[in-house]
mmCIF file of C-alpha atoms in Angstrom:
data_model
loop_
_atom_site.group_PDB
_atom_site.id
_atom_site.type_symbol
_atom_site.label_atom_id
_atom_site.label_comp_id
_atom_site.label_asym_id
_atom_site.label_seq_id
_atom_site.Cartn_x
_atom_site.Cartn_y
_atom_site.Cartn_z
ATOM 1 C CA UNK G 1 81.174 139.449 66.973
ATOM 2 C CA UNK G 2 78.666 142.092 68.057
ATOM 3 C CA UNK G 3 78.471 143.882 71.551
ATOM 4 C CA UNK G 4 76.168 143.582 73.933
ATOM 5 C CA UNK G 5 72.815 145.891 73.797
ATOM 6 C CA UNK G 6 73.283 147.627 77.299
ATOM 7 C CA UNK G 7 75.775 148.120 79.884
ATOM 8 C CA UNK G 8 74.811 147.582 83.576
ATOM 9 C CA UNK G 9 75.473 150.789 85.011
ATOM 10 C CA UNK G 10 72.554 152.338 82.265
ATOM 11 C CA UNK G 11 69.405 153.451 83.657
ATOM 12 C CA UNK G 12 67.505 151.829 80.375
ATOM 13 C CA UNK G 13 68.876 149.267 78.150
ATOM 14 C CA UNK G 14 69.967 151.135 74.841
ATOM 15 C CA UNK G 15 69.881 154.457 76.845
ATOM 16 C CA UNK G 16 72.737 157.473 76.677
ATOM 17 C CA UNK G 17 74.522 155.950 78.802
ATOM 18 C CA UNK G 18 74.789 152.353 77.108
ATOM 19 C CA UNK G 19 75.848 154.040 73.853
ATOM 20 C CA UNK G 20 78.743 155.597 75.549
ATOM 21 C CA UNK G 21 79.414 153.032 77.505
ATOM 22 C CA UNK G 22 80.017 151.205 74.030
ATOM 23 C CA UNK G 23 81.307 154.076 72.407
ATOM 24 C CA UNK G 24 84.490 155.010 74.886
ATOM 25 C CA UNK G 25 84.772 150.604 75.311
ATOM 26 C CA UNK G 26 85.159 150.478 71.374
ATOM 27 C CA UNK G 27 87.502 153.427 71.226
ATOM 28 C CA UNK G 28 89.985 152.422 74.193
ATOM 29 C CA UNK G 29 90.718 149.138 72.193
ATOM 30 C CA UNK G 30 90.847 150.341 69.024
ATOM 31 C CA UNK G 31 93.369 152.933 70.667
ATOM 32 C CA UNK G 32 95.090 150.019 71.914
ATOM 33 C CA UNK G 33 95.260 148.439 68.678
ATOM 34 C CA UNK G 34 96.580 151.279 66.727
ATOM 35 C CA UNK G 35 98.734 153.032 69.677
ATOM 36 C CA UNK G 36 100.020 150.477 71.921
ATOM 37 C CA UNK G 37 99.584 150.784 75.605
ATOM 38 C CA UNK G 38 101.962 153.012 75.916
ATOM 39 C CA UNK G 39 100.442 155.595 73.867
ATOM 40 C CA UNK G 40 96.995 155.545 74.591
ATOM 41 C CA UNK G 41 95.464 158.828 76.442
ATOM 42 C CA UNK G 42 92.005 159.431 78.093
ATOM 43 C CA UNK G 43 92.589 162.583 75.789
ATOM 44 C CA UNK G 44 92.742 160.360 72.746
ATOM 45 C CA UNK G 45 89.870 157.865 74.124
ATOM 46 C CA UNK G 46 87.708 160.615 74.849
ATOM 47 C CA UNK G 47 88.096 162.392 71.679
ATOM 48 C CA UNK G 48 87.214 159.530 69.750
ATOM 49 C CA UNK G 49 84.638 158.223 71.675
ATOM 50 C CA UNK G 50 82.843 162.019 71.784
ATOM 51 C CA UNK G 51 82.143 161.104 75.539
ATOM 52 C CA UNK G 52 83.554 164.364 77.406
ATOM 53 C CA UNK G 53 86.764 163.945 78.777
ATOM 54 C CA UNK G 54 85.256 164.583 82.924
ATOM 55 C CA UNK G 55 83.206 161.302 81.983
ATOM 56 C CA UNK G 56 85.505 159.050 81.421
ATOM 57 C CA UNK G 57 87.232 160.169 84.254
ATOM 58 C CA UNK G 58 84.127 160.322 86.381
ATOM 59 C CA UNK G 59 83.107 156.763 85.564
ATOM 60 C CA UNK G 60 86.897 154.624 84.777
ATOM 61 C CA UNK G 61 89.647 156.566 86.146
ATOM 62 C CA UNK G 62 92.476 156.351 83.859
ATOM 63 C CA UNK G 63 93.927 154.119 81.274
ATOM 64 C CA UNK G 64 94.493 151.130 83.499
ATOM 65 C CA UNK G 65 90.525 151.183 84.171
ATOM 66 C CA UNK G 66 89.618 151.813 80.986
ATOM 67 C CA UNK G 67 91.218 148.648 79.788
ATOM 68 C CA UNK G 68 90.468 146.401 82.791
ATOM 69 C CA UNK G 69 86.709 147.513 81.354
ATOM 70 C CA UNK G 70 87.401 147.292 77.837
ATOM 71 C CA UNK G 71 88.003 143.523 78.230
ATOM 72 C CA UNK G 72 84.928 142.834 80.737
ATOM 73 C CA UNK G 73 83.007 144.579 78.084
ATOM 74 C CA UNK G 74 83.841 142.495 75.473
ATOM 75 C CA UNK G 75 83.736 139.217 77.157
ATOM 76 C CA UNK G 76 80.146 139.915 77.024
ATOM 77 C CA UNK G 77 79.857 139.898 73.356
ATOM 78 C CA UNK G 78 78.162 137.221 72.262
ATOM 79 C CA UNK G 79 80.219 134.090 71.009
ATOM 80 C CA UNK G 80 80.263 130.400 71.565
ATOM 81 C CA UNK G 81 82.640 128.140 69.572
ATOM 82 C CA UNK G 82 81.545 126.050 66.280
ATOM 83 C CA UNK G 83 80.407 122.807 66.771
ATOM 84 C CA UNK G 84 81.082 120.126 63.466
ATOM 85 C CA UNK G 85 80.205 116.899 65.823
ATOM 86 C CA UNK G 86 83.126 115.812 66.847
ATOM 87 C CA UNK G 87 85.970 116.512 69.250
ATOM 88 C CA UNK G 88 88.789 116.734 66.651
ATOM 89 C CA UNK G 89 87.113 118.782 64.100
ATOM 90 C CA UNK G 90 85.592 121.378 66.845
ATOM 91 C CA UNK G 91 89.047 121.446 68.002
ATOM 92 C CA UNK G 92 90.573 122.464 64.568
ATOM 93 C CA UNK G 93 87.779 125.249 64.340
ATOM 94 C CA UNK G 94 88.563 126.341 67.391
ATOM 95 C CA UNK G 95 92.480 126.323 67.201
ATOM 96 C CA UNK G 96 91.981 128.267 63.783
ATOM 97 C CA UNK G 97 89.615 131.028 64.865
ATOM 98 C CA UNK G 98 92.409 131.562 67.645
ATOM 99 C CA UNK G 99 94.904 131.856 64.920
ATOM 100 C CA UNK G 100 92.784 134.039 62.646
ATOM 101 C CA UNK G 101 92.017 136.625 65.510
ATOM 102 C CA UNK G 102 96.385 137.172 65.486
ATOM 103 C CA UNK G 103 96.295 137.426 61.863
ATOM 104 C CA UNK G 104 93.279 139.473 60.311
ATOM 105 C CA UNK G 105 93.353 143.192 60.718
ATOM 106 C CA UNK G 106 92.475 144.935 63.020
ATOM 107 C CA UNK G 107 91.732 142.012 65.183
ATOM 108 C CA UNK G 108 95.424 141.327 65.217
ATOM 109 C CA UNK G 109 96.800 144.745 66.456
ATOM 110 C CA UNK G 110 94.410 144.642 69.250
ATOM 111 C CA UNK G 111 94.729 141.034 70.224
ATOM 112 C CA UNK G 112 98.639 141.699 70.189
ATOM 113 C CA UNK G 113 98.224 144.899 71.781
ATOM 114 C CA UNK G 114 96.456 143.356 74.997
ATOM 115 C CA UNK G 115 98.597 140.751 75.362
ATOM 116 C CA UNK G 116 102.141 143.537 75.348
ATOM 117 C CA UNK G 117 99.875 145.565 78.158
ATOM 118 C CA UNK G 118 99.634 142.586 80.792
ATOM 119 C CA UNK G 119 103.036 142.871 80.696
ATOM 120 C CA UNK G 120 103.243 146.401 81.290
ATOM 121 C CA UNK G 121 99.922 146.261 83.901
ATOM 122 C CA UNK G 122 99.036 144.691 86.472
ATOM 123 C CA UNK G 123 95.185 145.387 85.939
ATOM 124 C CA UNK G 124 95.573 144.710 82.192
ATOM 125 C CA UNK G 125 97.148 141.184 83.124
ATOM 126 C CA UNK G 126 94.274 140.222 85.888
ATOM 127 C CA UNK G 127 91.256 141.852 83.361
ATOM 128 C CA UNK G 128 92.913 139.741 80.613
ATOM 129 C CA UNK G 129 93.218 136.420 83.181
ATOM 130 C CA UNK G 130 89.203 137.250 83.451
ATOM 131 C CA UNK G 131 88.699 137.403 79.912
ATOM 132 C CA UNK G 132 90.414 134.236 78.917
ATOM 133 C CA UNK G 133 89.055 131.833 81.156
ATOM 134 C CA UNK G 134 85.692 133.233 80.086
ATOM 135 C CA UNK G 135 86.681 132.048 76.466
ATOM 136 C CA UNK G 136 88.223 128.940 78.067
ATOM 137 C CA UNK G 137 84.886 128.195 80.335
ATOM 138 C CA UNK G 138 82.749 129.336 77.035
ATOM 139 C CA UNK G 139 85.057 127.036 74.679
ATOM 140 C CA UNK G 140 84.620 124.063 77.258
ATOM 141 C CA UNK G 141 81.022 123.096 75.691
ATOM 142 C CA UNK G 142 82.698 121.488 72.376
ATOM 143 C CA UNK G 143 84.734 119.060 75.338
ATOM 144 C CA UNK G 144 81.483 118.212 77.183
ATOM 145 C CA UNK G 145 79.500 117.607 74.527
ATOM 146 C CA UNK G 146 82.235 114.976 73.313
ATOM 147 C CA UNK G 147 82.094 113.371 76.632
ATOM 148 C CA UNK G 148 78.498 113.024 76.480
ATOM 149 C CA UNK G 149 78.942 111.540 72.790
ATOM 150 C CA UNK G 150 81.550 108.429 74.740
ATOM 151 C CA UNK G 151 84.540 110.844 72.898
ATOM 152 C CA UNK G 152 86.415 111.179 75.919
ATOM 153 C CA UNK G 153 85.709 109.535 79.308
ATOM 154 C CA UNK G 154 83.682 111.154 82.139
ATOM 155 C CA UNK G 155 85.782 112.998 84.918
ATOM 156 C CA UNK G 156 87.709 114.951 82.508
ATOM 157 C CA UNK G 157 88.996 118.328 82.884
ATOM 158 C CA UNK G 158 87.062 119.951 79.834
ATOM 159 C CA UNK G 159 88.959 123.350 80.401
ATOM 160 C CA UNK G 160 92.386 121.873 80.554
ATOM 161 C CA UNK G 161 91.393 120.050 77.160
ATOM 162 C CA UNK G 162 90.429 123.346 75.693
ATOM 163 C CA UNK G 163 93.917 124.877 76.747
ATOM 164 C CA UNK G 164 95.723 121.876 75.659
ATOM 165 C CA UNK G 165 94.754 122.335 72.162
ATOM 166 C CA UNK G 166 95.307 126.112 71.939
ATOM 167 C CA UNK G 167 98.315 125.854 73.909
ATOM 168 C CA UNK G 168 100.807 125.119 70.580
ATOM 169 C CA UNK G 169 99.134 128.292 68.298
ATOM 170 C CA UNK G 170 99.523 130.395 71.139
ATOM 171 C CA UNK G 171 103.377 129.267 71.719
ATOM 172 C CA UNK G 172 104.045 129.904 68.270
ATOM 173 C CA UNK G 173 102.532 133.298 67.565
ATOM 174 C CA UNK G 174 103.637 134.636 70.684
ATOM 175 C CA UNK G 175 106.599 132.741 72.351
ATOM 176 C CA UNK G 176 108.663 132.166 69.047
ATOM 177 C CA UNK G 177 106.834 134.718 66.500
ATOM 178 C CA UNK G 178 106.413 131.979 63.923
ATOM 179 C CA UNK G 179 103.653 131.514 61.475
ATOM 180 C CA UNK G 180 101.073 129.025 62.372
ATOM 181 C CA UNK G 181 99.915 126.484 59.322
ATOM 182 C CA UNK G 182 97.093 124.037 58.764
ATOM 183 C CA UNK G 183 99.382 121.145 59.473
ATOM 184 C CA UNK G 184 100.439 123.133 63.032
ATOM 185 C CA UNK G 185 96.335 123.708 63.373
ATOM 186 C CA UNK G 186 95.783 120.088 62.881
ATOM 187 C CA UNK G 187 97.931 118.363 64.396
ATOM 188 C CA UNK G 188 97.740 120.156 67.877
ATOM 189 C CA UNK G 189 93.666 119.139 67.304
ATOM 190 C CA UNK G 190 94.828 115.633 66.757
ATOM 191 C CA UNK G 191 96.866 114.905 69.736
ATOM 192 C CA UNK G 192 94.739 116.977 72.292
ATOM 193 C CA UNK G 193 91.338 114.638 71.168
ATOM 194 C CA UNK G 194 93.954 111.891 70.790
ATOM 195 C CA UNK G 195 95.092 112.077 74.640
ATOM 196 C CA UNK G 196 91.295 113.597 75.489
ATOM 197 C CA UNK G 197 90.058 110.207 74.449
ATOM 198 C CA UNK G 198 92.951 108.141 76.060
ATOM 199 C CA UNK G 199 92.301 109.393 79.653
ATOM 200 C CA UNK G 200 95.027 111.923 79.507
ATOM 201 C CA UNK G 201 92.412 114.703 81.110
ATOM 202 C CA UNK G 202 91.325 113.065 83.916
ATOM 203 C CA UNK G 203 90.827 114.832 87.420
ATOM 204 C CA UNK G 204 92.949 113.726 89.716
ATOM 205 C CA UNK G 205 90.437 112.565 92.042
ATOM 206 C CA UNK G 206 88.824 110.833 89.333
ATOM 207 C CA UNK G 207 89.661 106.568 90.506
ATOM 208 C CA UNK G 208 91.164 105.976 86.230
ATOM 209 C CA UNK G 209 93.317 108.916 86.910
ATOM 210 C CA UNK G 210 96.635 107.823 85.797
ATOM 211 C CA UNK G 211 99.434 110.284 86.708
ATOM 212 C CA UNK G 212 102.053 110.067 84.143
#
């Protein structure tokens, strides 16, 4: 992934103020990655960042801001999901980049790290809410597109599809701390575009809802 070229508060895109925008963003979660929430400073931020210590208090308070921020500024990297033309396969490419980003350093330590810190935070649990269901929204394409292909029927919930499938690697890395395989990968791609198909996503205002 690659950042965005400017931050909003600069007074030029690519200006002073954009580059430490980025540079005290990248260095709060790669603190976070390598600390823990716990350990992370504005002393140790700052320092790393070379962004005096009076600006980042000036502009994001103190840890708890700089994280809430840290996650708003990277859910404006640029990403969208892979598409391979149909519902299953995007949905295996999809459940194994979410697997990959809890098992390649140091993607891991952060991705880990943020999730231990909603615990601990009540702004690191709502800036993480925000940055999920901007991956959930962004991930939604692969489910619309199927719909539009006669995949799954119209009226379905393409977000709930999305979280469906990623719903079984997420359980496992996090919930019971078990390696995720292929077959796991797979299979929760199979029976989410399996039940996608079947009506099993269906608003429930839609009139072929079927409540189970």
């Amino acid at each position: 992934m690659s950042s965005t070229d400017s931050d909003p508060g600069s007074a030029r895109p690519g200006g002073r103020t954009a580059r430490n925008t980025a540079a005290v963003m990248r260095a709060t979660l790669d603190e976070l990655g390598e600390q823990g929430y716990q350990r992370i400073s504005v002393d140790r931020i700052a320092s790393r960042s070379g962004v005096h210590k009076a600006t980042v208090y000036r502009r994001w308070g103190g840890v708890e801001g700089l994280l809430a921020q840290a996650l708003d500024w990277a859910s404006g990297w640029h990403w969208e999901p892979v598409r391979t033309g149909s519902l299953y396969t995007d949905l295996i490419s999809l459940n194994e980049e979410v697997a990959a980003g809890f098992a390649v350093a140091p993607e891991r330590r952060i991705s880990y790290a943020t999730i231990a810190a909603a615990f601990d935070s009540d702004t690191a649990a709502e800036a993480l809410r925000a940055y999920m269901a901007d991956r959930h929204r962004r991930s939604s394409v692969l489910v619309a597109e199927a719909v539009a292909r006669g995949e799954a029927p119209e009226g379905s919930d393409i977000e709930e599809v999305v979280r469906a499938s990623v719903a079984p690697i997420y359980h496992r890395l996090l919930v019971c701390r078990e390696p995720v395989t292929e077959r796991h990968i797979h299979q929760a791609a199979r029976i989410t575009a399996d039940a996608a198909a079947a009506g099993a996503f269906l608003i429930e205002d839609h009139p072929d809802h079927n409540p189970l």
